[in-house]
Amino acid sequence: MKKLVSTLTAILGISTLAAQDVVVKGPDEKLQLAVFVQNETKPCYSVSYNGKTMLEKSPLGMNTNIGDFTKNLKLTGHSVDKIDTVYQQTRIKVSNVHYRANELTCHLENEQGQKLGVIFRVSDNDVAFRYTLPHQGGKASVTVKEEQTGFRFPEQTTTFLCPQSDAMIGWKRTKPSYEEEYKADAPMSDRSQYGHGYTFPCLFRIGNDGWVLVSETGVDSRYCGSRLSDVSEGNLYTVAFPMAEENNGNGTVAPAFALPGATPWRTITVGDHLKPIVETTIPWDVVSPLYETKHDYRFGRGTWSWILWQDGSINYDDQVRYIDFASAMGYEYALIDNWWDTRIGHQRMKSLVEYARDKGVELFLWYSSSGYWNDIEQGPVNRMDNAIIRKREMKWLQSLGVKGIKVDFFGGDKQETMRLYEDILSDADDHGLMVIFHGCTLPRGWERMYPNYVGSEAVLASENMVFNQHFCDEEAFNTCLHPFIRNTVGSMEFGGCFLNKRLNRNNDGGTTRRTTDVFQLATTVLFQNPVQNFALAPNNLKDVPAVCMDFMKRVPTTWDETRFVDGYPGKYVVLARRQGDTWYLAAVNAGKEPLKLKLDLEMFAGKTVALYKDDKKGEPELTSLKVKENGKVQLEIRPQGGILCIK
């Protein structure tokens, strides 16, 4: 038996450093996690990759109302296991996932003999870990006062972070909503803009040694959403709970759950280059579906009048125009935004749904999350926050044949709000409705957990370009961040691809787009979301080159494979996605000078591909490109421009 355990330990890459110290490696043995308890006042862990330190000794533990598990713990034992699973997904960056990891469970006790488990899963480029608490001492529930969980980075680290805003500020007191501006390559010494730390996910460059992406997954009604604190002494960031002011001060900051129970997973993606960061599937690898659905949800493209025509377009006639536009484009959906309940009405909505269906188009309808956490007046209000009213409304939506809802303006990250997200999703599935969230938190593994979830904003999205020229000026920079950070951990409902030059109803005023048409086309591939409501307008059928509209009629929204090709956050990005047998390669340049790249495009080796590029005047041009048998190509991307290769 001892020989068997020893053999299993060796196979799983696990070793004992000292009586209470354990090391586990990923399957390819490049990624190493070490856990330290003996001779430590507080339990901690470290992460290295290819022998280089990615995280220095970082604290573990949490303080609860039933016991303190942050100091003077002892390791009473550990167990090991091998994870080897295959699963399918239709709403993330890849359709088939093979997840292999070595799992280490550490059994800890505090001085009172109370037990805490820490489960680590280490794959080739990802670490995921969470805490477990058993039923003990007659206690059947626990409140977590604070977590000790931290991430301590080497001195040479720079950051790519989005600050957490103050609570109850912004439009109608609707923040925080994960819509602040990133800083790229900032020193760790920089303080966050509001003094509340940073929203997940958080990207770090470890000098020339590699990259680390920190986030969390598996958050549901049984915990709050967390964030990272500002950096403290010793380059340490710690997990922080929501601010008391969120949700208009209602709801607890401290999460609670029944025993036995577990926290969400914290995830650490590591690589000596950016490919593992962009291609990670860890947000979905460690979670499971929370319910099965009997519905066959259909994903696709949609039109959205509000983004350019704004509130004035929420009337019957303008929605008919956008439904006709969706039909002309061959799109599956049209989204009708706020105020439809008073400007179109429940009675006329039935005929609008029927008109759309005759045109081969289905509808999504907008709702406010409502409740007591902001001052939103746009209707429909007060229908999603109450279970009785919500179910009655969803029954009506189902009777009409509405296919989905977009729910906007949530109140923060408290457990109370996480419970509302889950309740909306669960009730919506009972009525055959897909759900998009807007003005909201980051999705945390939700594509796999909830079968009718089809995307969240949680980013400084397209509407800001309509509101303020600054965001048009910064569009290229932000676009070159999202594939590395926000969109790599979850679907991102950005609402992009403007082909108007001027971002207003008549294409003759308002803010001015700085990027080229091909740049805009490239974003439809760079940004992943299973239902994409594009920022196109009916006039684009006449005032935009046919080459662009023809592409927009064919672009898919679901993918079987994603490959990172080249790039640097905030500067440029080259990304390839495959649907079926067709590869789409997209690239954009945020720089002020033309970008010349030598690329290895193995997926196009020996083939002639369709090449969309900017001509010397920045106008779209469709040509062809013969790729060498070795897949090597040289491409040039104009400033604020893009390219697309398709085969």
XYZ file of C-alpha atoms in Angstrom:
647
model
C 0.000 0.000 0.000
C 2.841 2.412 0.848
C 4.461 1.620 -2.498
C 1.168 2.351 -4.309
C 0.789 5.746 -2.618
C 4.416 6.585 -3.396
C 3.942 5.667 -7.043
C 0.741 7.718 -7.329
C 2.447 10.693 -5.709
C 5.263 10.555 -8.249
C 2.851 10.251 -11.179
C 0.893 13.294 -10.056
C 3.971 15.452 -9.625
C 3.527 15.848 -5.876
C 6.327 15.860 -3.358
C 6.885 16.731 0.281
C 9.456 19.428 1.015
C 9.189 19.122 4.761
C 6.797 17.550 7.250
C 4.147 20.147 6.482
C 5.177 21.523 3.068
C 3.826 20.107 -0.201
C 4.634 20.728 -3.873
C 2.427 19.825 -6.826
C 3.251 20.258 -10.518
C 1.137 20.411 -13.623
C 1.020 17.451 -16.018
C 3.926 18.782 -18.122
C 5.830 19.662 -14.898
C 6.569 23.272 -15.923
C 4.034 24.862 -13.559
C 4.754 24.293 -9.868
C 2.712 25.171 -6.792
C 4.246 24.956 -3.313
C 2.255 25.106 -0.060
C 3.956 26.198 3.160
C 2.542 25.685 6.631
C 5.374 24.490 8.857
C 7.475 27.312 10.320
C 4.996 29.847 8.960
C 2.839 32.069 11.158
C 0.289 32.117 8.354
C -0.239 29.468 5.660
C 0.960 30.486 2.223
C 1.718 29.235 -1.271
C 3.968 30.146 -4.180
C 3.847 29.593 -7.952
C 6.721 29.145 -10.382
C 6.904 28.374 -14.088
C 9.928 26.894 -15.816
C 11.856 27.528 -12.629
C 11.004 31.242 -12.528
C 8.969 32.768 -9.717
C 5.544 33.996 -10.792
C 4.069 34.442 -7.314
C 6.189 34.725 -4.201
C 4.930 33.316 -0.899
C 1.311 34.488 -0.782
C -1.127 34.149 2.130
C -3.977 31.657 2.394
C -6.874 31.400 4.815
C -10.024 33.123 5.989
C -11.581 34.396 9.174
C -15.132 33.262 9.861
C -17.771 33.527 12.561
C -17.096 29.920 13.572
C -13.311 30.087 13.660
C -10.151 31.875 12.549
C -8.343 30.021 9.760
C -5.679 32.623 8.990
C -2.854 31.802 11.413
C -1.238 29.093 13.503
C -2.598 26.320 11.324
C -1.118 22.864 11.010
C -1.244 20.515 8.049
C -2.793 17.284 9.284
C -2.607 15.555 5.937
C -3.030 15.859 2.221
C -4.518 13.790 -0.569
C -3.830 13.734 -4.272
C -5.861 12.968 -7.356
C -5.681 13.215 -11.101
C -8.283 15.217 -13.055
C -8.883 14.212 -16.667
C -12.167 15.434 -18.127
C -13.613 16.314 -21.512
C -16.568 18.627 -21.970
C -18.318 20.583 -24.711
C -19.378 24.210 -24.781
C -21.190 26.284 -27.395
C -20.773 29.740 -25.834
C -17.060 30.152 -25.127
C -13.865 30.460 -27.174
C -13.641 26.717 -27.891
C -16.243 23.991 -28.344
C -14.363 20.933 -27.052
C -12.185 21.096 -23.948
C -9.854 18.463 -22.548
C -8.916 19.480 -19.016
C -6.031 17.671 -17.318
C -4.777 18.678 -13.892
C -3.251 17.348 -10.712
C -5.392 17.998 -7.645
C -3.962 18.510 -4.190
C -6.227 18.736 -1.150
C -4.604 20.070 2.012
C -6.271 19.315 5.330
C -5.602 22.084 7.881
C -6.548 22.622 11.518
C -6.406 25.720 13.695
C -5.416 25.738 17.363
C -8.970 24.901 18.378
C -8.964 21.807 16.186
C -11.364 23.286 13.655
C -10.873 22.030 10.109
C -10.300 23.836 6.808
C -9.617 22.266 3.437
C -7.789 23.893 0.546
C -8.156 22.285 -2.870
C -5.602 23.148 -5.560
C -5.854 22.083 -9.177
C -2.704 22.543 -11.238
C -2.822 22.101 -15.006
C -0.132 22.989 -17.534
C -0.755 26.739 -17.293
C -3.429 27.241 -14.640
C -3.805 27.030 -10.889
C -7.289 27.028 -9.384
C -7.916 26.824 -5.655
C -10.746 27.135 -3.181
C -11.500 26.596 0.498
C -13.838 23.958 1.900
C -15.380 23.805 5.350
C -16.974 20.661 6.798
C -19.929 20.446 9.126
C -18.200 20.739 12.515
C -18.864 21.631 16.146
C -22.607 21.483 15.626
C -22.421 24.387 13.160
C -24.453 24.121 9.956
C -23.638 27.522 8.462
C -20.775 29.988 8.258
C -20.230 33.677 7.565
C -16.874 34.615 6.087
C -15.713 37.856 7.703
C -12.680 38.270 5.471
C -10.275 36.300 3.358
C -6.526 36.264 3.804
C -6.122 35.060 0.205
C -3.387 36.995 -1.542
C -1.125 37.247 -4.559
C 2.420 38.509 -3.965
C 4.332 39.439 -7.108
C 8.052 39.728 -7.848
C 9.571 43.197 -7.775
C 9.860 43.558 -11.572
C 6.105 43.146 -12.144
C 3.995 45.695 -14.054
C 0.208 45.741 -14.156
C -2.753 45.926 -16.559
C -5.654 46.681 -14.231
C -9.167 48.136 -14.185
C -10.004 50.071 -10.991
C -13.079 49.398 -8.913
C -15.207 52.556 -8.825
C -16.901 54.167 -5.864
C -20.323 52.716 -5.119
C -23.524 54.578 -5.977
C -21.968 57.030 -8.456
C -22.340 57.546 -12.205
C -25.542 57.462 -14.224
C -28.483 57.241 -11.816
C -26.125 55.897 -9.116
C -25.610 52.602 -10.969
C -21.923 51.912 -10.330
C -19.850 49.823 -9.818
C -20.317 48.108 -13.185
C -16.789 47.152 -14.318
C -16.652 50.075 -16.780
C -13.573 51.999 -15.678
C -10.457 52.661 -17.763
C -7.405 50.399 -17.712
C -3.824 51.460 -17.202
C -1.283 49.428 -19.177
C 2.173 48.447 -17.948
C 1.722 50.521 -14.786
C 4.079 50.033 -11.829
C 2.659 48.209 -8.824
C 3.246 51.358 -6.773
C 0.432 53.173 -8.620
C -2.688 53.360 -6.471
C -6.097 52.565 -7.928
C -8.111 55.540 -9.143
C -10.787 55.343 -6.432
C -8.802 53.645 -3.698
C -10.882 50.444 -3.796
C -8.508 48.172 -5.687
C -9.260 46.434 -8.959
C -11.950 44.376 -10.644
C -11.230 40.890 -11.939
C -9.595 39.779 -14.160
C -6.173 41.281 -13.383
C -3.181 40.918 -15.705
C 0.440 41.153 -14.565
C 3.675 41.086 -16.540
C 6.496 39.501 -14.540
C 9.260 41.456 -16.299
C 10.850 39.244 -18.953
C 9.908 36.059 -17.100
C 6.260 35.767 -18.111
C 2.640 36.707 -17.484
C 0.044 36.028 -14.790
C -3.734 36.494 -15.036
C -5.669 36.425 -11.745
C -9.442 36.002 -11.574
C -12.189 33.928 -9.962
C -14.866 31.541 -11.149
C -17.790 29.533 -9.842
C -19.474 32.458 -8.076
C -23.178 31.782 -7.652
C -25.868 32.583 -5.082
C -23.728 31.121 -2.298
C -20.994 33.780 -2.275
C -20.236 37.355 -3.218
C -18.173 38.570 -6.136
C -14.689 39.639 -5.057
C -11.938 41.912 -6.340
C -8.269 42.621 -5.660
C -7.225 45.207 -3.097
C -4.717 47.939 -3.735
C -1.176 46.692 -3.382
C 0.241 46.574 0.141
C 3.740 46.187 1.532
C 5.711 43.474 -0.164
C 3.867 43.711 -3.501
C 0.838 41.909 -2.072
C -2.702 42.106 -3.475
C -5.454 40.442 -1.440
C -9.021 39.328 -2.122
C -11.467 42.053 -1.094
C -15.212 41.770 -0.549
C -17.813 44.257 -1.854
C -18.072 47.733 -0.374
C -20.790 48.331 2.212
C -22.236 51.175 0.109
C -23.044 48.896 -2.842
C -26.727 48.055 -3.395
C -27.601 51.417 -1.824
C -26.216 50.038 1.448
C -28.533 47.021 1.483
C -27.289 43.475 1.943
C -24.284 42.139 3.788
C -20.681 42.506 2.717
C -19.688 39.180 4.270
C -20.818 36.108 2.310
C -22.387 33.131 4.032
C -23.065 29.527 3.057
C -24.341 26.258 4.489
C -21.968 23.581 5.778
C -20.432 21.593 4.347
C -19.605 24.171 1.729
C -16.947 25.845 -0.348
C -15.840 29.226 -1.639
C -15.562 30.054 -5.337
C -12.381 29.132 -7.172
C -9.572 31.701 -7.466
C -7.649 31.212 -10.690
C -4.070 31.962 -11.704
C -3.114 31.563 -15.361
C 0.630 31.528 -16.014
C 2.867 31.492 -19.063
C 6.232 32.656 -20.316
C 4.295 34.274 -23.201
C 0.720 35.441 -23.762
C -0.687 32.398 -25.548
C -1.813 30.613 -22.326
C -3.421 33.846 -21.106
C -5.544 34.290 -24.236
C -6.407 30.608 -24.707
C -7.142 29.630 -21.091
C -10.332 27.727 -20.322
C -9.877 27.625 -16.545
C -13.032 29.683 -15.811
C -15.081 26.743 -17.117
C -12.767 23.803 -16.359
C -13.503 23.758 -12.631
C -17.248 24.494 -12.601
C -20.290 22.354 -13.443
C -23.781 23.048 -14.817
C -26.165 24.065 -12.040
C -29.274 22.931 -13.894
C -30.219 21.185 -17.107
C -32.350 22.834 -19.751
C -35.016 21.349 -21.978
C -34.633 24.206 -24.453
C -32.501 24.314 -27.589
C -31.104 27.826 -27.480
C -30.004 29.370 -30.764
C -27.184 31.905 -30.801
C -26.368 34.456 -33.464
C -26.319 38.092 -34.590
C -28.676 40.937 -33.881
C -29.462 44.547 -34.703
C -29.845 47.157 -31.973
C -31.437 50.526 -32.694
C -30.606 52.165 -29.383
C -26.819 52.252 -29.815
C -26.943 54.853 -32.617
C -30.550 56.050 -32.705
C -30.838 56.141 -28.891
C -34.071 56.493 -26.877
C -35.908 58.213 -29.719
C -35.858 54.981 -31.703
C -37.875 53.016 -29.176
C -41.136 53.233 -31.089
C -43.025 50.790 -33.253
C -42.045 52.221 -36.637
C -38.311 52.470 -35.938
C -38.276 48.957 -34.539
C -39.903 47.729 -37.748
C -37.049 49.385 -39.648
C -34.476 47.589 -37.524
C -36.318 44.274 -37.842
C -36.332 44.747 -41.611
C -32.618 45.553 -41.395
C -31.935 42.382 -39.407
C -33.859 40.396 -42.002
C -31.899 41.964 -44.861
C -28.652 41.040 -43.097
C -29.802 37.479 -42.439
C -29.539 38.062 -38.682
C -31.329 35.968 -36.137
C -32.294 38.699 -33.669
C -33.247 42.300 -33.004
C -32.856 43.846 -29.557
C -35.471 46.356 -28.379
C -34.013 48.498 -25.618
C -35.356 50.619 -22.733
C -38.753 52.364 -22.676
C -40.479 49.821 -24.906
C -43.122 49.191 -22.233
C -44.474 52.755 -22.500
C -43.449 53.740 -26.056
C -44.591 50.515 -27.739
C -46.539 48.816 -24.982
C -47.302 45.269 -24.021
C -50.332 45.104 -26.330
C -48.505 46.193 -29.505
C -45.463 44.079 -28.646
C -47.428 40.979 -29.624
C -47.887 42.259 -33.181
C -44.236 43.373 -33.330
C -43.070 39.882 -32.351
C -45.328 38.398 -35.013
C -44.056 40.864 -37.634
C -40.455 40.007 -36.770
C -41.114 36.266 -36.976
C -42.647 36.674 -40.416
C -39.339 38.293 -41.392
C -37.316 35.411 -39.917
C -36.193 37.506 -36.930
C -36.694 36.839 -33.212
C -36.669 39.452 -30.429
C -34.748 40.231 -27.245
C -36.373 42.748 -24.871
C -34.649 45.047 -22.371
C -35.421 45.236 -18.636
C -34.025 47.138 -15.691
C -32.889 44.932 -12.825
C -34.777 47.496 -10.675
C -35.233 47.278 -6.942
C -33.821 49.624 -4.309
C -30.228 49.935 -5.528
C -30.293 52.829 -8.033
C -32.437 55.611 -9.458
C -33.198 54.166 -12.897
C -36.472 55.342 -14.433
C -36.178 53.710 -17.864
C -38.776 50.991 -18.152
C -39.673 48.287 -17.734
C -38.771 48.684 -14.057
C -39.610 46.627 -10.969
C -40.213 43.399 -12.845
C -36.946 41.512 -12.451
C -36.268 41.985 -8.725
C -39.441 40.339 -7.411
C -39.931 36.613 -7.960
C -43.725 36.748 -8.275
C -43.739 39.621 -10.768
C -40.696 38.269 -12.619
C -42.266 34.872 -13.258
C -45.524 36.473 -14.390
C -43.606 38.694 -16.823
C -41.541 35.796 -18.147
C -44.677 33.727 -18.684
C -46.020 36.584 -20.829
C -42.743 36.792 -22.763
C -42.853 33.057 -23.407
C -46.450 33.274 -24.626
C -45.355 35.839 -27.228
C -42.358 33.815 -28.321
C -39.736 36.344 -27.183
C -36.392 34.538 -27.181
C -34.350 36.504 -24.683
C -33.998 39.404 -22.289
C -31.276 41.953 -21.622
C -31.263 42.950 -17.952
C -29.453 46.184 -17.066
C -28.228 48.306 -14.144
C -27.311 45.991 -11.286
C -26.164 47.114 -7.881
C -22.724 45.648 -7.185
C -21.105 42.384 -6.140
C -22.752 41.487 -2.825
C -24.055 37.979 -2.364
C -27.546 39.413 -2.530
C -26.890 40.577 -6.098
C -25.285 37.270 -7.090
C -28.469 35.609 -5.889
C -30.533 37.907 -8.113
C -28.428 37.032 -11.176
C -28.984 33.344 -10.497
C -32.709 33.747 -9.852
C -33.181 35.647 -13.112
C -31.259 33.009 -15.050
C -33.087 30.079 -13.472
C -36.547 31.575 -13.911
C -35.717 32.635 -17.464
C -34.709 29.094 -18.382
C -38.017 27.833 -17.041
C -39.605 30.056 -19.695
C -37.210 29.371 -22.557
C -35.455 32.744 -22.377
C -31.788 33.503 -22.957
C -30.281 36.235 -20.764
C -27.785 39.024 -21.449
C -26.609 41.181 -18.524
C -25.621 44.833 -18.929
C -24.388 47.367 -16.380
C -23.271 44.351 -14.415
C -20.580 42.243 -12.832
C -18.049 39.954 -14.495
C -19.357 36.509 -15.481
C -17.545 33.890 -13.454
C -17.848 30.555 -15.259
C -21.507 31.251 -16.016
C -21.471 29.926 -19.588
C -21.029 26.399 -18.232
C -23.041 26.913 -15.043
C -26.195 28.376 -16.628
C -27.302 26.988 -20.027
C -29.325 30.087 -21.006
C -26.664 32.656 -20.138
C -25.443 34.416 -23.300
C -23.198 37.251 -22.217
C -22.402 40.215 -19.994
C -21.141 43.719 -20.620
C -18.812 44.324 -17.617
C -16.515 46.419 -19.794
C -16.234 49.986 -21.052
C -18.416 49.087 -24.033
C -19.550 50.648 -27.298
C -22.135 53.079 -25.902
C -19.347 55.120 -24.334
C -18.039 55.919 -27.820
C -21.398 57.493 -28.605
C -21.412 59.502 -25.389
C -17.861 60.897 -25.382
C -15.195 61.514 -28.034
C -12.479 60.445 -25.589
C -13.635 56.850 -25.889
C -13.541 57.006 -29.683
C -9.976 58.293 -29.392
C -9.080 55.398 -27.078
C -10.977 52.677 -28.947
C -7.927 51.048 -30.540
C -6.040 50.950 -27.224
C -8.973 49.361 -25.415
C -9.622 46.873 -28.213
C -6.033 45.676 -27.872
C -6.604 44.978 -24.165
C -9.819 42.942 -24.109
C -8.631 39.673 -25.755
C -5.887 39.463 -23.114
C -7.945 40.441 -20.079
C -11.724 40.880 -19.916
C -12.805 38.674 -22.828
C -10.409 35.827 -22.068
C -12.331 34.863 -18.901
C -15.898 35.253 -20.153
C -18.287 36.246 -22.902
C -18.250 40.008 -23.514
C -21.406 41.706 -24.795
C -19.660 44.751 -26.263
C -22.239 45.841 -28.848
C -19.610 46.963 -31.322
C -18.764 47.182 -35.012
C -19.721 50.736 -35.932
C -19.691 51.387 -39.666
C -21.095 54.896 -39.325
C -18.252 57.412 -39.475
C -20.222 59.703 -37.165
C -21.948 58.047 -34.261
C -25.449 59.405 -34.467
C -28.708 58.538 -36.200
C -27.992 60.274 -39.492
C -24.259 59.608 -39.675
C -23.714 63.376 -39.736
C -22.929 64.497 -36.185
C -21.929 63.508 -32.695
C -18.673 61.721 -31.960
C -16.271 60.689 -34.725
C -14.905 57.185 -35.181
C -11.079 57.154 -35.459
C -10.577 53.564 -36.569
C -10.962 52.148 -40.072
C -13.815 50.033 -41.371
C -11.619 46.935 -41.455
C -10.645 47.580 -37.824
C -14.357 47.485 -37.001
C -14.859 44.249 -38.938
C -11.928 42.708 -37.055
C -13.591 43.392 -33.691
C -16.410 41.000 -34.592
C -13.833 38.199 -34.470
C -11.637 39.585 -31.696
C -14.594 39.999 -29.305
C -16.336 36.763 -28.335
C -19.992 36.570 -27.314
C -22.516 33.960 -28.496
C -25.167 36.608 -29.226
C -23.674 39.726 -30.810
C -25.853 42.831 -31.165
C -23.857 44.861 -33.653
C -23.753 48.670 -33.814
C -24.857 48.780 -37.438
C -27.647 50.942 -38.848
C -30.029 50.569 -41.817
C -28.227 53.345 -43.687
C -25.105 51.153 -43.752
C -26.736 49.098 -46.517
C -26.284 52.136 -48.778
C -23.415 54.213 -47.374
C -20.879 51.488 -46.505
C -18.791 49.568 -49.064
C -20.450 46.317 -50.053
C -17.312 44.394 -49.071
C -17.973 45.322 -45.433
C -21.670 44.503 -45.395
C -21.101 41.223 -47.203
C -18.643 40.237 -44.472
C -21.089 41.298 -41.755
C -23.747 39.074 -43.290
C -21.503 36.027 -42.898
C -19.536 36.538 -39.681
C -20.303 33.860 -37.040
C -20.647 34.378 -33.288
C -19.752 30.918 -31.999
C -16.356 29.271 -32.295
C -14.795 25.822 -32.180
C -11.205 26.907 -31.572
C -9.236 30.029 -30.647
C -5.523 30.599 -31.165
C -3.375 33.495 -30.061
C -0.954 34.464 -32.844
C 0.790 37.649 -31.715
C 0.267 40.842 -29.790
C 0.891 42.970 -26.728
C -1.845 44.355 -24.454
C -2.815 47.874 -25.467
C -0.594 47.893 -28.584
C -1.760 45.270 -31.079
C -3.376 41.865 -31.240
C -3.517 39.035 -33.801
C -6.034 36.298 -33.023
C -7.448 33.385 -35.014
C -10.772 31.668 -34.423
C -12.231 28.659 -36.193
C -15.836 27.770 -36.861
C -16.174 24.383 -38.482
C -13.533 24.175 -41.197
C -13.225 27.952 -41.654
C -10.543 30.028 -39.958
C -10.966 33.751 -39.289
C -7.799 35.644 -38.426
C -8.241 39.193 -37.115
C -5.598 41.784 -36.249
C -5.690 45.450 -35.202
C -3.048 48.083 -34.516
C -3.436 50.693 -31.767
C -0.137 52.368 -32.628
C 0.504 55.642 -34.424
C 2.727 54.016 -37.058
C 2.197 51.172 -39.531
C 2.855 47.811 -37.917
C 4.869 45.268 -39.896
C 4.548 41.711 -38.640
C 6.116 38.391 -39.553
C 3.590 35.739 -38.614
C 3.381 31.976 -38.569
C -0.117 31.131 -39.814
C -0.045 27.365 -39.756
C -3.822 27.146 -40.276
C -3.398 28.818 -43.705
C -0.214 27.035 -44.818
C -0.143 26.504 -48.584
C -3.561 28.119 -49.064
C -4.881 31.225 -50.754
C -6.946 33.234 -48.281
C -9.339 36.160 -48.545
C -7.570 39.238 -47.183
C -9.465 42.291 -45.945
C -7.161 45.251 -45.416
C -7.003 49.047 -45.461
C -5.766 50.732 -48.615
C -3.515 53.796 -48.518
C -6.508 56.018 -47.817
C -7.763 53.778 -45.035
C -10.655 52.448 -47.117
C -11.554 48.739 -47.059
C -10.116 46.495 -49.718
C -10.716 42.785 -50.383
C -7.926 40.909 -52.089
C -6.273 37.514 -51.780
C -3.089 36.325 -50.127
C -1.100 33.227 -51.054
C 0.418 31.752 -47.904
C 3.651 29.795 -48.208
C 3.738 26.087 -47.499
C 5.511 26.814 -44.197
C 2.755 29.219 -43.129
C 5.092 32.218 -42.934
C 3.639 35.581 -43.997
C 4.447 39.264 -43.653
C 1.569 41.643 -43.060
C 1.321 45.369 -42.483
C -1.444 46.970 -40.439
C -2.174 50.675 -40.693
C -2.412 52.830 -37.547
C -5.924 52.471 -36.064
C -6.446 49.863 -38.774
C -6.973 46.158 -39.118
C -6.799 43.071 -41.287
C -8.841 39.909 -41.683
C -7.782 36.638 -43.305
C -10.425 33.995 -43.994
C -10.262 30.502 -45.423
